[in-house]
XYZ file of C-alpha atoms in Angstrom:
237
model
C 0.000 0.000 0.000
C 1.413 3.376 -1.022
C 1.497 5.764 1.920
C 1.673 9.572 1.794
C 2.264 12.023 4.651
C 1.993 15.778 5.093
C 3.974 17.283 7.967
C 2.936 20.729 9.208
C 6.243 22.554 9.717
C 5.360 26.196 9.145
C 4.628 27.447 12.671
C 6.433 30.341 14.359
C 7.337 28.305 17.458
C 6.430 31.188 19.766
C 5.916 28.943 22.819
C 9.464 27.622 22.461
C 11.233 30.974 22.403
C 14.043 31.938 22.780
C 15.207 28.659 21.155
C 13.220 29.288 17.975
C 14.663 32.750 17.371
C 17.574 31.045 15.603
C 16.093 27.733 14.424
C 12.566 26.804 13.316
C 10.953 24.447 15.805
C 11.079 21.366 13.515
C 14.894 21.679 13.406
C 15.334 21.781 17.188
C 17.687 18.914 18.097
C 16.597 15.818 20.014
C 19.725 13.780 20.658
C 21.671 13.604 17.396
C 18.715 14.561 15.194
C 16.291 17.427 14.649
C 12.832 16.396 15.839
C 11.565 16.564 12.247
C 14.245 14.118 11.120
C 13.156 11.698 13.853
C 9.596 11.908 12.486
C 10.722 11.420 8.889
C 12.838 8.397 9.824
C 9.836 6.909 11.628
C 7.580 7.471 8.626
C 10.097 5.856 6.304
C 10.230 2.828 8.625
C 6.431 2.728 8.324
C 6.559 2.507 4.543
C 5.755 6.121 3.673
C 7.331 6.855 0.281
C 6.283 10.497 -0.263
C 6.394 13.233 2.383
C 5.290 16.825 1.845
C 6.513 19.474 4.282
C 4.071 22.389 4.624
C 6.412 25.276 5.441
C 6.282 29.014 6.068
C 8.421 30.450 8.900
C 12.159 30.006 8.122
C 11.200 27.711 5.252
C 14.577 28.040 3.530
C 16.389 26.492 6.521
C 14.083 23.469 6.491
C 14.392 23.068 2.716
C 18.192 23.372 2.880
C 18.377 20.603 5.505
C 16.009 18.050 3.971
C 16.273 18.990 0.270
C 14.551 16.317 -1.859
C 14.893 13.506 0.696
C 17.445 11.549 -1.336
C 19.721 11.267 1.722
C 17.031 9.180 3.452
C 15.776 7.351 0.365
C 12.380 9.052 0.356
C 10.677 11.668 -1.790
C 10.348 14.994 0.040
C 8.691 18.038 -1.477
C 7.354 21.308 -0.089
C 4.198 23.356 0.061
C 4.965 27.003 0.846
C 2.366 29.190 2.546
C 2.376 32.880 1.618
C 0.378 33.570 4.771
C -0.427 31.574 7.921
C -3.171 29.095 7.018
C -3.759 27.312 10.328
C -3.643 23.543 10.774
C -5.872 22.360 7.938
C -5.744 25.292 5.502
C -2.386 24.223 3.989
C -3.975 21.025 2.628
C -5.846 23.084 0.024
C -2.506 24.133 -1.508
C -1.400 20.544 -2.200
C -2.978 19.404 -5.450
C -1.755 15.795 -5.723
C -3.001 14.335 -2.451
C -4.259 10.740 -2.589
C -7.636 9.549 -1.369
C -6.232 8.952 2.132
C -3.117 10.463 3.700
C -1.517 11.164 7.062
C -1.224 14.709 8.446
C 0.787 15.555 11.543
C 2.565 18.316 13.410
C 6.325 18.536 13.024
C 7.147 18.758 16.729
C 5.898 15.444 18.142
C 7.900 12.715 19.867
C 5.945 9.450 19.908
C 6.305 5.735 19.282
C 2.960 5.539 17.463
C 2.996 2.985 14.636
C 2.165 5.291 11.739
C 1.663 2.426 9.286
C -0.950 0.737 11.491
C -2.689 4.053 12.086
C -2.772 4.731 8.339
C -4.010 1.280 7.387
C -6.745 1.129 10.046
C -8.196 4.397 8.751
C -8.211 3.112 5.167
C -9.652 -0.257 6.178
C -12.483 1.310 8.186
C -13.308 3.925 5.535
C -13.215 6.843 7.991
C -13.580 10.409 6.790
C -11.072 11.643 9.399
C -9.209 9.799 12.172
C -7.633 11.437 15.226
C -4.924 9.745 17.265
C -5.711 10.560 20.883
C -3.936 10.259 24.210
C -5.588 10.101 27.622
C -4.108 12.660 29.991
C -4.701 13.243 33.680
C -4.879 16.663 35.288
C -4.843 17.120 39.045
C -6.913 20.014 40.356
C -4.960 21.645 43.202
C -8.035 22.761 45.118
C -10.875 21.258 47.037
C -13.818 20.987 44.627
C -17.276 21.881 45.960
C -20.426 20.289 44.531
C -23.553 22.325 45.192
C -27.242 22.139 44.427
C -29.543 24.868 43.132
C -30.138 26.114 46.680
C -26.421 26.690 47.223
C -26.128 23.899 49.782
C -23.091 21.636 49.629
C -23.919 18.261 48.088
C -20.426 16.839 47.880
C -16.757 17.603 48.335
C -13.648 16.293 46.501
C -10.174 17.087 47.784
C -7.769 17.767 44.888
C -9.432 15.369 42.428
C -7.840 14.149 39.204
C -9.658 14.762 35.935
C -9.098 12.455 32.973
C -9.590 13.569 29.397
C -8.642 12.703 25.834
C -6.478 15.078 23.812
C -5.505 15.156 20.167
C -1.908 14.069 19.569
C -1.606 16.218 16.450
C -1.565 13.107 14.236
C -4.442 12.574 11.819
C -5.546 10.461 8.886
C -7.517 12.482 6.362
C -9.677 11.419 3.448
C -10.372 13.482 0.351
C -13.994 13.714 1.560
C -12.780 15.762 4.538
C -10.624 18.029 2.361
C -13.773 19.056 0.472
C -14.916 20.849 3.641
C -11.762 23.019 3.823
C -12.379 26.443 2.226
C -9.998 27.959 -0.304
C -7.847 30.751 1.125
C -7.479 32.066 4.652
C -6.610 30.383 7.924
C -8.609 27.279 8.792
C -7.836 25.144 11.813
C -8.358 21.604 13.036
C -11.003 22.865 15.450
C -13.001 24.466 12.638
C -12.899 21.322 10.523
C -14.040 19.152 13.433
C -17.009 21.443 14.083
C -17.887 21.600 10.382
C -17.767 17.811 10.068
C -19.987 17.459 13.137
C -22.458 19.977 11.694
C -22.501 18.008 8.436
C -23.218 14.751 10.277
C -19.814 13.317 9.345
C -17.935 13.067 12.659
C -14.275 12.129 12.898
C -13.184 8.835 14.439
C -11.029 8.929 17.593
C -8.419 6.182 17.919
C -6.909 5.852 21.412
C -3.159 5.387 21.789
C -1.569 3.914 24.936
C 2.108 4.450 24.064
C 4.517 7.360 24.419
C 3.619 10.861 23.230
C 5.095 14.272 23.930
C 4.486 17.622 22.245
C 7.743 19.587 22.477
C 6.080 22.977 22.009
C 7.097 24.360 25.429
C 10.591 24.691 26.949
C 9.832 22.252 29.811
C 8.528 19.617 27.403
C 11.473 20.143 25.062
C 13.922 19.588 27.939
C 12.015 16.433 28.918
C 12.113 15.174 25.326
C 15.890 15.605 25.192
C 16.324 13.722 28.474
C 14.002 10.845 27.598
C 15.111 10.447 23.979
C 18.668 9.762 25.108
C 17.604 6.812 27.255
C 14.778 5.595 24.988
C 16.169 6.171 21.498
C 15.678 2.551 20.404
C 11.993 2.936 21.188
C 11.655 5.725 18.626
C 14.228 4.733 16.011
C 14.877 1.158 15.007
C 18.522 0.946 13.962
């Protein structure tokens, strides 16, 4: 099965400043590799033969590093935004997308099996598939439950809330792309709401493995620390 991926690598990286003043976020090093190279190596291991990098901010640095992908034995090309287009808007600029393709952020460290994720979406015929991670958030206060009269009905001391979050990894069908307007910024959130309004909801696929978004300095430092001790988990050979 031919597999195609689009990596969103055009963000300003404002949450990761001052690091991203010099380098675009996808070129920030994790161990011996930029995070985007880790992702590309993982996709190649998963049988992806064609990768498009959607670029904008400091695009020339990214293009100079990856060029046409020949160094890694994969086809790499570029889609350049003239203006910020959000998460999903850049897909309208790419004219040769197949019926189903993977879309992901360029700043994610995960051991998700991209090939399995791709193939499950195709097999199930989904319009859009979201890879999700369950996160826990501890509330650092005593939580008061009250009734309409204002009387206390329950009390929870520093409870933990559990919720699902998007990992920034998606499988997209051409049927979903039809809902993306031409021109202007258009985000993942807008597409999800438009698909819901059209009665075509996305499918959420839970993931139990490792996932870290390196968008903030604390998370970037953690990624560097954990990648060193877990490199074989992310890169085979």
